[in-house]
JSON list of C-alpha atoms in Angstrom, two decimals:
[
{"chain": "A", "resi": 1, "resn": "UNK", "atom": "CA", "xyz": [15.15, 9.93, -21.61]},
{"chain": "A", "resi": 2, "resn": "UNK", "atom": "CA", "xyz": [18.96, 10.04, -21.74]},
{"chain": "A", "resi": 3, "resn": "UNK", "atom": "CA", "xyz": [19.16, 6.50, -20.37]},
{"chain": "A", "resi": 4, "resn": "UNK", "atom": "CA", "xyz": [19.32, 3.13, -22.15]},
{"chain": "A", "resi": 5, "resn": "UNK", "atom": "CA", "xyz": [16.18, 1.04, -22.36]},
{"chain": "A", "resi": 6, "resn": "UNK", "atom": "CA", "xyz": [16.01, -1.79, -19.81]},
{"chain": "A", "resi": 7, "resn": "UNK", "atom": "CA", "xyz": [13.98, -4.83, -20.96]},
{"chain": "A", "resi": 8, "resn": "UNK", "atom": "CA", "xyz": [10.98, -5.56, -18.78]},
{"chain": "A", "resi": 9, "resn": "UNK", "atom": "CA", "xyz": [12.23, -9.01, -17.81]},
{"chain": "A", "resi": 10, "resn": "UNK", "atom": "CA", "xyz": [15.35, -7.43, -16.28]},
{"chain": "A", "resi": 11, "resn": "UNK", "atom": "CA", "xyz": [13.54, -4.84, -14.16]},
{"chain": "A", "resi": 12, "resn": "UNK", "atom": "CA", "xyz": [13.79, -4.99, -10.39]},
{"chain": "A", "resi": 13, "resn": "UNK", "atom": "CA", "xyz": [11.43, -7.46, -8.77]},
{"chain": "A", "resi": 14, "resn": "UNK", "atom": "CA", "xyz": [11.43, -9.83, -11.73]},
{"chain": "A", "resi": 15, "resn": "UNK", "atom": "CA", "xyz": [12.55, -13.37, -10.83]},
{"chain": "A", "resi": 16, "resn": "UNK", "atom": "CA", "xyz": [15.63, -14.91, -12.38]},
{"chain": "A", "resi": 17, "resn": "UNK", "atom": "CA", "xyz": [17.04, -11.60, -13.66]},
{"chain": "A", "resi": 18, "resn": "UNK", "atom": "CA", "xyz": [20.85, -11.98, -13.57]},
{"chain": "A", "resi": 19, "resn": "UNK", "atom": "CA", "xyz": [22.50, -8.84, -12.12]},
{"chain": "A", "resi": 20, "resn": "UNK", "atom": "CA", "xyz": [25.28, -9.14, -14.69]},
{"chain": "A", "resi": 21, "resn": "UNK", "atom": "CA", "xyz": [22.82, -8.75, -17.58]},
{"chain": "A", "resi": 22, "resn": "UNK", "atom": "CA", "xyz": [21.20, -5.76, -15.89]},
{"chain": "A", "resi": 23, "resn": "UNK", "atom": "CA", "xyz": [24.59, -4.07, -15.47]},
{"chain": "A", "resi": 24, "resn": "UNK", "atom": "CA", "xyz": [25.43, -4.80, -19.11]},
{"chain": "A", "resi": 25, "resn": "UNK", "atom": "CA", "xyz": [22.20, -3.24, -20.36]},
{"chain": "A", "resi": 26, "resn": "UNK", "atom": "CA", "xyz": [22.58, -0.14, -18.19]},
{"chain": "A", "resi": 27, "resn": "UNK", "atom": "CA", "xyz": [26.13, 0.39, -19.46]},
{"chain": "A", "resi": 28, "resn": "UNK", "atom": "CA", "xyz": [25.04, 0.26, -23.11]},
{"chain": "A", "resi": 29, "resn": "UNK", "atom": "CA", "xyz": [24.98, 3.73, -24.76]},
{"chain": "A", "resi": 30, "resn": "UNK", "atom": "CA", "xyz": [21.53, 4.81, -25.81]},
{"chain": "A", "resi": 31, "resn": "UNK", "atom": "CA", "xyz": [18.30, 6.62, -25.01]},
{"chain": "A", "resi": 32, "resn": "UNK", "atom": "CA", "xyz": [14.71, 5.64, -24.28]},
{"chain": "A", "resi": 33, "resn": "UNK", "atom": "CA", "xyz": [11.79, 7.07, -26.26]},
{"chain": "A", "resi": 34, "resn": "UNK", "atom": "CA", "xyz": [8.55, 7.40, -24.25]},
{"chain": "A", "resi": 35, "resn": "UNK", "atom": "CA", "xyz": [5.19, 7.66, -26.01]},
{"chain": "A", "resi": 36, "resn": "UNK", "atom": "CA", "xyz": [1.63, 8.03, -24.75]},
{"chain": "A", "resi": 37, "resn": "UNK", "atom": "CA", "xyz": [-1.58, 7.45, -26.66]},
{"chain": "A", "resi": 38, "resn": "UNK", "atom": "CA", "xyz": [-4.49, 5.10, -27.13]},
{"chain": "A", "resi": 39, "resn": "UNK", "atom": "CA", "xyz": [-4.93, 1.46, -28.11]},
{"chain": "A", "resi": 40, "resn": "UNK", "atom": "CA", "xyz": [-8.38, -0.09, -28.56]},
{"chain": "A", "resi": 41, "resn": "UNK", "atom": "CA", "xyz": [-10.05, 2.55, -26.40]},
{"chain": "A", "resi": 42, "resn": "UNK", "atom": "CA", "xyz": [-7.60, 2.32, -23.48]},
{"chain": "A", "resi": 43, "resn": "UNK", "atom": "CA", "xyz": [-4.49, 4.28, -22.59]},
{"chain": "A", "resi": 44, "resn": "UNK", "atom": "CA", "xyz": [-1.17, 3.04, -23.95]},
{"chain": "A", "resi": 45, "resn": "UNK", "atom": "CA", "xyz": [2.22, 3.85, -22.41]},
{"chain": "A", "resi": 46, "resn": "UNK", "atom": "CA", "xyz": [5.10, 2.65, -24.57]},
{"chain": "A", "resi": 47, "resn": "UNK", "atom": "CA", "xyz": [8.90, 2.67, -24.23]},
{"chain": "A", "resi": 48, "resn": "UNK", "atom": "CA", "xyz": [11.34, 2.14, -27.10]},
{"chain": "A", "resi": 49, "resn": "UNK", "atom": "CA", "xyz": [15.10, 1.71, -26.98]},
{"chain": "A", "resi": 50, "resn": "UNK", "atom": "CA", "xyz": [17.26, 3.91, -29.21]},
{"chain": "A", "resi": 51, "resn": "UNK", "atom": "CA", "xyz": [20.85, 2.71, -29.49]},
{"chain": "A", "resi": 52, "resn": "UNK", "atom": "CA", "xyz": [23.62, 2.20, -32.03]},
{"chain": "A", "resi": 53, "resn": "UNK", "atom": "CA", "xyz": [23.60, -1.46, -30.98]},
{"chain": "A", "resi": 54, "resn": "UNK", "atom": "CA", "xyz": [20.86, -3.28, -32.99]},
{"chain": "A", "resi": 55, "resn": "UNK", "atom": "CA", "xyz": [20.38, -5.70, -30.09]},
{"chain": "A", "resi": 56, "resn": "UNK", "atom": "CA", "xyz": [19.15, -2.83, -27.88]},
{"chain": "A", "resi": 57, "resn": "UNK", "atom": "CA", "xyz": [17.27, -0.66, -30.35]},
{"chain": "A", "resi": 58, "resn": "UNK", "atom": "CA", "xyz": [14.13, -0.27, -32.46]},
{"chain": "A", "resi": 59, "resn": "UNK", "atom": "CA", "xyz": [14.70, 1.19, -35.93]},
{"chain": "A", "resi": 60, "resn": "UNK", "atom": "CA", "xyz": [12.04, 0.99, -38.64]},
{"chain": "A", "resi": 61, "resn": "UNK", "atom": "CA", "xyz": [14.71, 1.23, -41.36]},
{"chain": "A", "resi": 62, "resn": "UNK", "atom": "CA", "xyz": [16.66, -1.73, -39.97]},
{"chain": "A", "resi": 63, "resn": "UNK", "atom": "CA", "xyz": [14.95, -5.09, -40.47]},
{"chain": "A", "resi": 64, "resn": "UNK", "atom": "CA", "xyz": [17.08, -6.58, -37.69]},
{"chain": "A", "resi": 65, "resn": "UNK", "atom": "CA", "xyz": [15.41, -4.41, -35.05]},
{"chain": "A", "resi": 66, "resn": "UNK", "atom": "CA", "xyz": [11.75, -4.00, -36.07]},
{"chain": "A", "resi": 67, "resn": "UNK", "atom": "CA", "xyz": [10.66, -7.10, -34.10]},
{"chain": "A", "resi": 68, "resn": "UNK", "atom": "CA", "xyz": [13.22, -6.88, -31.33]},
{"chain": "A", "resi": 69, "resn": "UNK", "atom": "CA", "xyz": [11.03, -7.63, -28.31]},
{"chain": "A", "resi": 70, "resn": "UNK", "atom": "CA", "xyz": [13.85, -6.80, -25.89]},
{"chain": "A", "resi": 71, "resn": "UNK", "atom": "CA", "xyz": [14.04, -3.23, -27.18]},
{"chain": "A", "resi": 72, "resn": "UNK", "atom": "CA", "xyz": [10.51, -2.04, -26.41]},
{"chain": "A", "resi": 73, "resn": "UNK", "atom": "CA", "xyz": [7.69, -2.33, -23.88]},
{"chain": "A", "resi": 74, "resn": "UNK", "atom": "CA", "xyz": [4.00, -1.54, -24.40]},
{"chain": "A", "resi": 75, "resn": "UNK", "atom": "CA", "xyz": [1.68, -1.12, -21.42]},
{"chain": "A", "resi": 76, "resn": "UNK", "atom": "CA", "xyz": [-1.74, -1.24, -23.03]},
{"chain": "A", "resi": 77, "resn": "UNK", "atom": "CA", "xyz": [-3.64, -2.88, -20.18]},
{"chain": "A", "resi": 78, "resn": "UNK", "atom": "CA", "xyz": [-3.01, -1.16, -16.85]},
{"chain": "A", "resi": 79, "resn": "UNK", "atom": "CA", "xyz": [-1.92, 2.36, -17.81]},
{"chain": "A", "resi": 80, "resn": "UNK", "atom": "CA", "xyz": [-5.41, 3.90, -17.91]},
{"chain": "A", "resi": 81, "resn": "UNK", "atom": "CA", "xyz": [-8.99, 3.18, -18.92]},
{"chain": "A", "resi": 82, "resn": "UNK", "atom": "CA", "xyz": [-8.95, 6.34, -21.06]},
{"chain": "A", "resi": 83, "resn": "UNK", "atom": "CA", "xyz": [-6.62, 7.81, -23.67]},
{"chain": "A", "resi": 84, "resn": "UNK", "atom": "CA", "xyz": [-3.24, 9.12, -22.52]},
{"chain": "A", "resi": 85, "resn": "UNK", "atom": "CA", "xyz": [-2.61, 12.73, -23.49]},
{"chain": "A", "resi": 86, "resn": "UNK", "atom": "CA", "xyz": [0.91, 13.52, -22.28]},
{"chain": "A", "resi": 87, "resn": "UNK", "atom": "CA", "xyz": [3.93, 11.89, -20.65]},
{"chain": "A", "resi": 88, "resn": "UNK", "atom": "CA", "xyz": [7.20, 13.14, -19.20]},
{"chain": "A", "resi": 89, "resn": "UNK", "atom": "CA", "xyz": [10.10, 11.85, -17.10]},
{"chain": "A", "resi": 90, "resn": "UNK", "atom": "CA", "xyz": [9.91, 13.09, -13.51]},
{"chain": "A", "resi": 91, "resn": "UNK", "atom": "CA", "xyz": [12.99, 12.36, -11.46]},
{"chain": "A", "resi": 92, "resn": "UNK", "atom": "CA", "xyz": [13.49, 8.59, -11.44]},
{"chain": "A", "resi": 93, "resn": "UNK", "atom": "CA", "xyz": [9.91, 7.96, -12.56]},
{"chain": "A", "resi": 94, "resn": "UNK", "atom": "CA", "xyz": [7.48, 8.66, -15.37]},
{"chain": "A", "resi": 95, "resn": "UNK", "atom": "CA", "xyz": [4.34, 10.79, -15.08]},
{"chain": "A", "resi": 96, "resn": "UNK", "atom": "CA", "xyz": [1.48, 10.79, -17.58]},
{"chain": "A", "resi": 97, "resn": "UNK", "atom": "CA", "xyz": [-1.96, 12.37, -17.92]},
{"chain": "A", "resi": 98, "resn": "UNK", "atom": "CA", "xyz": [-5.15, 10.69, -19.13]},
{"chain": "A", "resi": 99, "resn": "UNK", "atom": "CA", "xyz": [-8.55, 11.77, -20.42]},
{"chain": "A", "resi": 100, "resn": "UNK", "atom": "CA", "xyz": [-10.14, 11.59, -16.96]},
{"chain": "A", "resi": 101, "resn": "UNK", "atom": "CA", "xyz": [-7.98, 14.35, -15.48]},
{"chain": "A", "resi": 102, "resn": "UNK", "atom": "CA", "xyz": [-5.61, 11.93, -13.73]},
{"chain": "A", "resi": 103, "resn": "UNK", "atom": "CA", "xyz": [-1.88, 12.34, -13.32]},
{"chain": "A", "resi": 104, "resn": "UNK", "atom": "CA", "xyz": [-0.21, 8.98, -12.70]},
{"chain": "A", "resi": 105, "resn": "UNK", "atom": "CA", "xyz": [3.35, 8.17, -11.70]},
{"chain": "A", "resi": 106, "resn": "UNK", "atom": "CA", "xyz": [4.97, 4.84, -12.54]},
{"chain": "A", "resi": 107, "resn": "UNK", "atom": "CA", "xyz": [8.48, 3.46, -12.28]},
{"chain": "A", "resi": 108, "resn": "UNK", "atom": "CA", "xyz": [10.68, 3.50, -15.37]},
{"chain": "A", "resi": 109, "resn": "UNK", "atom": "CA", "xyz": [9.53, -0.02, -16.20]},
{"chain": "A", "resi": 110, "resn": "UNK", "atom": "CA", "xyz": [6.30, 1.63, -17.39]},
{"chain": "A", "resi": 111, "resn": "UNK", "atom": "CA", "xyz": [3.95, -0.47, -15.26]},
{"chain": "A", "resi": 112, "resn": "UNK", "atom": "CA", "xyz": [4.76, -0.36, -11.53]},
{"chain": "A", "resi": 113, "resn": "UNK", "atom": "CA", "xyz": [2.37, 2.24, -10.01]},
{"chain": "A", "resi": 114, "resn": "UNK", "atom": "CA", "xyz": [3.70, 4.82, -7.55]},
{"chain": "A", "resi": 115, "resn": "UNK", "atom": "CA", "xyz": [0.93, 7.38, -7.00]},
{"chain": "A", "resi": 116, "resn": "UNK", "atom": "CA", "xyz": [-1.85, 9.18, -8.81]},
{"chain": "A", "resi": 117, "resn": "UNK", "atom": "CA", "xyz": [-3.64, 12.50, -8.52]},
{"chain": "A", "resi": 118, "resn": "UNK", "atom": "CA", "xyz": [-6.68, 14.02, -10.21]},
{"chain": "A", "resi": 119, "resn": "UNK", "atom": "CA", "xyz": [-6.54, 17.77, -10.83]},
{"chain": "A", "resi": 120, "resn": "UNK", "atom": "CA", "xyz": [-10.31, 17.98, -10.31]},
{"chain": "A", "resi": 121, "resn": "UNK", "atom": "CA", "xyz": [-9.93, 16.77, -6.72]},
{"chain": "A", "resi": 122, "resn": "UNK", "atom": "CA", "xyz": [-9.18, 20.38, -5.81]},
{"chain": "A", "resi": 123, "resn": "UNK", "atom": "CA", "xyz": [-12.59, 21.84, -5.07]},
{"chain": "A", "resi": 124, "resn": "UNK", "atom": "CA", "xyz": [-13.15, 25.54, -4.62]},
{"chain": "A", "resi": 125, "resn": "UNK", "atom": "CA", "xyz": [-14.30, 26.62, -1.18]},
{"chain": "A", "resi": 126, "resn": "UNK", "atom": "CA", "xyz": [-15.92, 30.00, -0.75]},
{"chain": "A", "resi": 127, "resn": "UNK", "atom": "CA", "xyz": [-13.86, 30.96, 2.32]},
{"chain": "A", "resi": 128, "resn": "UNK", "atom": "CA", "xyz": [-10.55, 29.21, 2.07]},
{"chain": "A", "resi": 129, "resn": "UNK", "atom": "CA", "xyz": [-10.09, 28.85, -1.69]},
{"chain": "A", "resi": 130, "resn": "UNK", "atom": "CA", "xyz": [-9.16, 25.52, -3.21]},
{"chain": "A", "resi": 131, "resn": "UNK", "atom": "CA", "xyz": [-8.76, 22.65, -0.80]},
{"chain": "A", "resi": 132, "resn": "UNK", "atom": "CA", "xyz": [-6.89, 19.48, -1.73]},
{"chain": "A", "resi": 133, "resn": "UNK", "atom": "CA", "xyz": [-8.75, 16.25, -1.11]},
{"chain": "A", "resi": 134, "resn": "UNK", "atom": "CA", "xyz": [-5.72, 14.02, -1.58]},
{"chain": "A", "resi": 135, "resn": "UNK", "atom": "CA", "xyz": [-4.20, 11.62, 0.92]},
{"chain": "A", "resi": 136, "resn": "UNK", "atom": "CA", "xyz": [-0.58, 12.46, 0.12]},
{"chain": "A", "resi": 137, "resn": "UNK", "atom": "CA", "xyz": [1.10, 15.61, 1.40]},
{"chain": "A", "resi": 138, "resn": "UNK", "atom": "CA", "xyz": [3.45, 15.48, -1.58]},
{"chain": "A", "resi": 139, "resn": "UNK", "atom": "CA", "xyz": [0.55, 16.06, -3.96]},
{"chain": "A", "resi": 140, "resn": "UNK", "atom": "CA", "xyz": [-0.86, 19.16, -2.30]},
{"chain": "A", "resi": 141, "resn": "UNK", "atom": "CA", "xyz": [-0.21, 22.51, -3.89]},
{"chain": "A", "resi": 142, "resn": "UNK", "atom": "CA", "xyz": [-1.65, 22.16, -7.37]},
{"chain": "A", "resi": 143, "resn": "UNK", "atom": "CA", "xyz": [-2.64, 25.54, -8.75]},
{"chain": "A", "resi": 144, "resn": "UNK", "atom": "CA", "xyz": [-6.35, 25.03, -9.18]},
{"chain": "A", "resi": 145, "resn": "UNK", "atom": "CA", "xyz": [-8.62, 25.94, -12.06]},
{"chain": "A", "resi": 146, "resn": "UNK", "atom": "CA", "xyz": [-12.13, 27.30, -11.95]},
{"chain": "A", "resi": 147, "resn": "UNK", "atom": "CA", "xyz": [-14.60, 24.44, -12.05]},
{"chain": "A", "resi": 148, "resn": "UNK", "atom": "CA", "xyz": [-15.93, 23.78, -15.54]},
{"chain": "A", "resi": 149, "resn": "UNK", "atom": "CA", "xyz": [-18.97, 21.88, -14.29]},
{"chain": "A", "resi": 150, "resn": "UNK", "atom": "CA", "xyz": [-21.21, 24.93, -14.58]},
{"chain": "A", "resi": 151, "resn": "UNK", "atom": "CA", "xyz": [-20.15, 25.38, -18.20]},
{"chain": "A", "resi": 152, "resn": "UNK", "atom": "CA", "xyz": [-21.14, 21.82, -19.05]},
{"chain": "A", "resi": 153, "resn": "UNK", "atom": "CA", "xyz": [-17.72, 20.16, -18.87]},
{"chain": "A", "resi": 154, "resn": "UNK", "atom": "CA", "xyz": [-16.88, 17.12, -16.78]},
{"chain": "A", "resi": 155, "resn": "UNK", "atom": "CA", "xyz": [-13.71, 18.74, -15.46]},
{"chain": "A", "resi": 156, "resn": "UNK", "atom": "CA", "xyz": [-10.23, 19.72, -16.57]},
{"chain": "A", "resi": 157, "resn": "UNK", "atom": "CA", "xyz": [-7.77, 17.42, -18.30]},
{"chain": "A", "resi": 158, "resn": "UNK", "atom": "CA", "xyz": [-4.01, 17.93, -18.61]},
{"chain": "A", "resi": 159, "resn": "UNK", "atom": "CA", "xyz": [-2.76, 17.92, -22.20]},
{"chain": "A", "resi": 160, "resn": "UNK", "atom": "CA", "xyz": [0.84, 18.94, -21.57]},
{"chain": "A", "resi": 161, "resn": "UNK", "atom": "CA", "xyz": [3.25, 18.17, -18.72]},
{"chain": "A", "resi": 162, "resn": "UNK", "atom": "CA", "xyz": [6.53, 20.07, -18.39]},
{"chain": "A", "resi": 163, "resn": "UNK", "atom": "CA", "xyz": [8.89, 19.27, -15.49]},
{"chain": "A", "resi": 164, "resn": "UNK", "atom": "CA", "xyz": [10.67, 22.31, -14.08]},
{"chain": "A", "resi": 165, "resn": "UNK", "atom": "CA", "xyz": [13.84, 20.18, -13.94]},
{"chain": "A", "resi": 166, "resn": "UNK", "atom": "CA", "xyz": [14.52, 18.06, -17.01]},
{"chain": "A", "resi": 167, "resn": "UNK", "atom": "CA", "xyz": [17.50, 15.77, -17.65]},
{"chain": "A", "resi": 168, "resn": "UNK", "atom": "CA", "xyz": [19.54, 17.06, -20.57]},
{"chain": "A", "resi": 169, "resn": "UNK", "atom": "CA", "xyz": [20.55, 14.92, -23.52]},
{"chain": "A", "resi": 170, "resn": "UNK", "atom": "CA", "xyz": [23.69, 17.02, -23.92]},
{"chain": "A", "resi": 171, "resn": "UNK", "atom": "CA", "xyz": [25.07, 17.45, -20.43]},
{"chain": "A", "resi": 172, "resn": "UNK", "atom": "CA", "xyz": [24.25, 15.78, -17.11]},
{"chain": "A", "resi": 173, "resn": "UNK", "atom": "CA", "xyz": [22.71, 17.86, -14.36]},
{"chain": "A", "resi": 174, "resn": "UNK", "atom": "CA", "xyz": [22.86, 17.81, -10.60]},
{"chain": "A", "resi": 175, "resn": "UNK", "atom": "CA", "xyz": [19.40, 17.80, -8.97]},
{"chain": "A", "resi": 176, "resn": "UNK", "atom": "CA", "xyz": [18.89, 20.95, -6.95]},
{"chain": "A", "resi": 177, "resn": "UNK", "atom": "CA", "xyz": [18.00, 20.72, -3.30]},
{"chain": "A", "resi": 178, "resn": "UNK", "atom": "CA", "xyz": [15.95, 23.89, -3.60]},
{"chain": "A", "resi": 179, "resn": "UNK", "atom": "CA", "xyz": [12.31, 23.37, -2.68]},
{"chain": "A", "resi": 180, "resn": "UNK", "atom": "CA", "xyz": [10.07, 23.28, -5.71]},
{"chain": "A", "resi": 181, "resn": "UNK", "atom": "CA", "xyz": [12.79, 22.24, -8.15]},
{"chain": "A", "resi": 182, "resn": "UNK", "atom": "CA", "xyz": [10.80, 19.13, -9.06]},
{"chain": "A", "resi": 183, "resn": "UNK", "atom": "CA", "xyz": [7.43, 20.80, -9.69]},
{"chain": "A", "resi": 184, "resn": "UNK", "atom": "CA", "xyz": [5.36, 20.15, -12.81]},
{"chain": "A", "resi": 185, "resn": "UNK", "atom": "CA", "xyz": [3.98, 22.84, -15.11]},
{"chain": "A", "resi": 186, "resn": "UNK", "atom": "CA", "xyz": [0.55, 21.79, -16.41]},
{"chain": "A", "resi": 187, "resn": "UNK", "atom": "CA", "xyz": [-1.37, 23.00, -19.47]},
{"chain": "A", "resi": 188, "resn": "UNK", "atom": "CA", "xyz": [-5.04, 22.08, -19.79]},
{"chain": "A", "resi": 189, "resn": "UNK", "atom": "CA", "xyz": [-5.19, 22.90, -23.48]},
{"chain": "A", "resi": 190, "resn": "UNK", "atom": "CA", "xyz": [-7.89, 25.56, -23.22]},
{"chain": "A", "resi": 191, "resn": "UNK", "atom": "CA", "xyz": [-5.65, 28.44, -22.23]},
{"chain": "A", "resi": 192, "resn": "UNK", "atom": "CA", "xyz": [-5.03, 27.50, -18.59]},
{"chain": "A", "resi": 193, "resn": "UNK", "atom": "CA", "xyz": [-1.62, 27.06, -17.03]},
{"chain": "A", "resi": 194, "resn": "UNK", "atom": "CA", "xyz": [-0.90, 25.74, -13.57]},
{"chain": "A", "resi": 195, "resn": "UNK", "atom": "CA", "xyz": [1.76, 24.15, -11.44]},
{"chain": "A", "resi": 196, "resn": "UNK", "atom": "CA", "xyz": [1.69, 20.99, -9.36]},
{"chain": "A", "resi": 197, "resn": "UNK", "atom": "CA", "xyz": [3.90, 21.42, -6.32]},
{"chain": "A", "resi": 198, "resn": "UNK", "atom": "CA", "xyz": [5.48, 18.93, -3.95]},
{"chain": "A", "resi": 199, "resn": "UNK", "atom": "CA", "xyz": [5.92, 19.70, -0.29]},
{"chain": "A", "resi": 200, "resn": "UNK", "atom": "CA", "xyz": [4.06, 21.60, 2.39]},
{"chain": "A", "resi": 201, "resn": "UNK", "atom": "CA", "xyz": [4.03, 25.04, 0.75]},
{"chain": "A", "resi": 202, "resn": "UNK", "atom": "CA", "xyz": [1.85, 26.01, -2.25]},
{"chain": "A", "resi": 203, "resn": "UNK", "atom": "CA", "xyz": [3.91, 26.65, -5.41]},
{"chain": "A", "resi": 204, "resn": "UNK", "atom": "CA", "xyz": [2.75, 30.27, -5.69]},
{"chain": "A", "resi": 205, "resn": "UNK", "atom": "CA", "xyz": [2.60, 31.24, -2.03]},
{"chain": "A", "resi": 206, "resn": "UNK", "atom": "CA", "xyz": [-1.03, 30.34, -1.53]},
{"chain": "A", "resi": 207, "resn": "UNK", "atom": "CA", "xyz": [-2.40, 31.79, -4.75]},
{"chain": "A", "resi": 208, "resn": "UNK", "atom": "CA", "xyz": [-4.80, 29.05, -5.86]},
{"chain": "A", "resi": 209, "resn": "UNK", "atom": "CA", "xyz": [-5.90, 29.97, -9.35]},
{"chain": "A", "resi": 210, "resn": "UNK", "atom": "CA", "xyz": [-4.90, 28.91, -12.85]},
{"chain": "A", "resi": 211, "resn": "UNK", "atom": "CA", "xyz": [-3.33, 31.74, -14.81]},
{"chain": "A", "resi": 212, "resn": "UNK", "atom": "CA", "xyz": [-5.12, 32.41, -18.09]},
{"chain": "A", "resi": 213, "resn": "UNK", "atom": "CA", "xyz": [-2.47, 32.13, -20.75]},
{"chain": "A", "resi": 214, "resn": "UNK", "atom": "CA", "xyz": [-4.59, 34.20, -23.13]},
{"chain": "A", "resi": 215, "resn": "UNK", "atom": "CA", "xyz": [-4.70, 37.38, -21.08]},
{"chain": "A", "resi": 216, "resn": "UNK", "atom": "CA", "xyz": [-1.28, 38.56, -22.23]},
{"chain": "A", "resi": 217, "resn": "UNK", "atom": "CA", "xyz": [-1.94, 37.89, -25.91]},
{"chain": "A", "resi": 218, "resn": "UNK", "atom": "CA", "xyz": [-2.86, 40.76, -28.24]},
{"chain": "A", "resi": 219, "resn": "UNK", "atom": "CA", "xyz": [-3.84, 41.28, -31.86]},
{"chain": "A", "resi": 220, "resn": "UNK", "atom": "CA", "xyz": [-4.22, 38.33, -34.20]},
{"chain": "A", "resi": 221, "resn": "UNK", "atom": "CA", "xyz": [-2.60, 35.99, -31.69]},
{"chain": "A", "resi": 222, "resn": "UNK", "atom": "CA", "xyz": [-5.72, 36.28, -29.53]},
{"chain": "A", "resi": 223, "resn": "UNK", "atom": "CA", "xyz": [-8.00, 35.06, -32.29]},
{"chain": "A", "resi": 224, "resn": "UNK", "atom": "CA", "xyz": [-5.71, 32.15, -33.05]},
{"chain": "A", "resi": 225, "resn": "UNK", "atom": "CA", "xyz": [-5.55, 31.19, -29.39]},
{"chain": "A", "resi": 226, "resn": "UNK", "atom": "CA", "xyz": [-9.33, 31.40, -29.09]},
{"chain": "A", "resi": 227, "resn": "UNK", "atom": "CA", "xyz": [-9.72, 29.06, -32.05]},
{"chain": "A", "resi": 228, "resn": "UNK", "atom": "CA", "xyz": [-7.24, 26.68, -30.47]},
{"chain": "A", "resi": 229, "resn": "UNK", "atom": "CA", "xyz": [-9.21, 26.82, -27.23]},
{"chain": "A", "resi": 230, "resn": "UNK", "atom": "CA", "xyz": [-12.48, 26.04, -29.02]},
{"chain": "A", "resi": 231, "resn": "UNK", "atom": "CA", "xyz": [-10.87, 23.13, -30.86]},
{"chain": "A", "resi": 232, "resn": "UNK", "atom": "CA", "xyz": [-9.38, 21.76, -27.65]},
{"chain": "A", "resi": 233, "resn": "UNK", "atom": "CA", "xyz": [-12.71, 22.07, -25.85]},
{"chain": "A", "resi": 234, "resn": "UNK", "atom": "CA", "xyz": [-14.34, 20.08, -28.64]},
{"chain": "A", "resi": 235, "resn": "UNK", "atom": "CA", "xyz": [-11.67, 17.39, -28.38]},
{"chain": "A", "resi": 236, "resn": "UNK", "atom": "CA", "xyz": [-12.19, 17.24, -24.63]},
{"chain": "A", "resi": 237, "resn": "UNK", "atom": "CA", "xyz": [-15.93, 16.74, -25.06]},
{"chain": "A", "resi": 238, "resn": "UNK", "atom": "CA", "xyz": [-15.21, 13.94, -27.54]},
{"chain": "A", "resi": 239, "resn": "UNK", "atom": "CA", "xyz": [-12.86, 12.25, -25.05]},
{"chain": "A", "resi": 240, "resn": "UNK", "atom": "CA", "xyz": [-15.43, 12.51, -22.28]},
{"chain": "A", "resi": 241, "resn": "UNK", "atom": "CA", "xyz": [-18.13, 11.05, -24.53]},
{"chain": "A", "resi": 242, "resn": "UNK", "atom": "CA", "xyz": [-15.82, 8.21, -25.52]},
{"chain": "A", "resi": 243, "resn": "UNK", "atom": "CA", "xyz": [-15.07, 7.46, -21.86]},
{"chain": "A", "resi": 244, "resn": "UNK", "atom": "CA", "xyz": [-18.80, 7.38, -21.04]},
{"chain": "A", "resi": 245, "resn": "UNK", "atom": "CA", "xyz": [-19.46, 5.00, -23.93]},
{"chain": "A", "resi": 246, "resn": "UNK", "atom": "CA", "xyz": [-16.64, 2.69, -22.81]},
{"chain": "A", "resi": 247, "resn": "UNK", "atom": "CA", "xyz": [-18.01, 2.60, -19.26]},
{"chain": "A", "resi": 248, "resn": "UNK", "atom": "CA", "xyz": [-21.47, 1.82, -20.64]},
{"chain": "A", "resi": 249, "resn": "UNK", "atom": "CA", "xyz": [-20.12, -1.04, -22.77]},
{"chain": "A", "resi": 250, "resn": "UNK", "atom": "CA", "xyz": [-18.17, -2.48, -19.83]},
{"chain": "A", "resi": 251, "resn": "UNK", "atom": "CA", "xyz": [-21.40, -2.51, -17.85]},
{"chain": "A", "resi": 252, "resn": "UNK", "atom": "CA", "xyz": [-22.71, -5.05, -20.37]},
{"chain": "A", "resi": 253, "resn": "UNK", "atom": "CA", "xyz": [-19.52, -7.09, -20.20]},
{"chain": "A", "resi": 254, "resn": "UNK", "atom": "CA", "xyz": [-18.31, -5.99, -23.64]}
]
């Protein structure tokens, strides 16, 4: 993100956080690196400060910054019970995907929850197409995928999130008031592309189906994409098996 890292103890809602220190940190030139992954079987969302000022940065080549606790934050407890697969800035918040098909939004502090949505909550109806079973009108409009249950999968998982409006590191941008400017492009990793819309209207005018990204490929590219799809499907099965094992272990208090 093209914004300086704000230490967790200075975030809004924290007691005894002097406003002067918060203003000083926000005025410091720098960027924030966001990473998503896994730590001891659970999802890990981590933020690292990148700045020319060693007091506000993490740099492995600079011994002064490698243990700078005020230049990074690691949420390894409450992010998710399964591995995180992708993360992206979305407006003033962060959105990430986990191995259970969830999309979760948190504040920029990396821990304060805002909302969550599971792409498998959209169930296909024979007459009306996909129907959203969410409680938030802002989350309706996800372009739905065919259910993978019949094929033996536990559902779709998002492996790549791409906001349709992204802050630039080179030049600032002015958020558009046009409807749909803040949608999210989703890639499930097995050749399916979709879009998560915000508002009352579906992102593609009511067309509720994932577009197969392989249909337009020809020649050798098709074979390569098919191999990628098979590999991704295998990884997804491994993630689902890992999640089942973790739930089983937690049932025994381990």
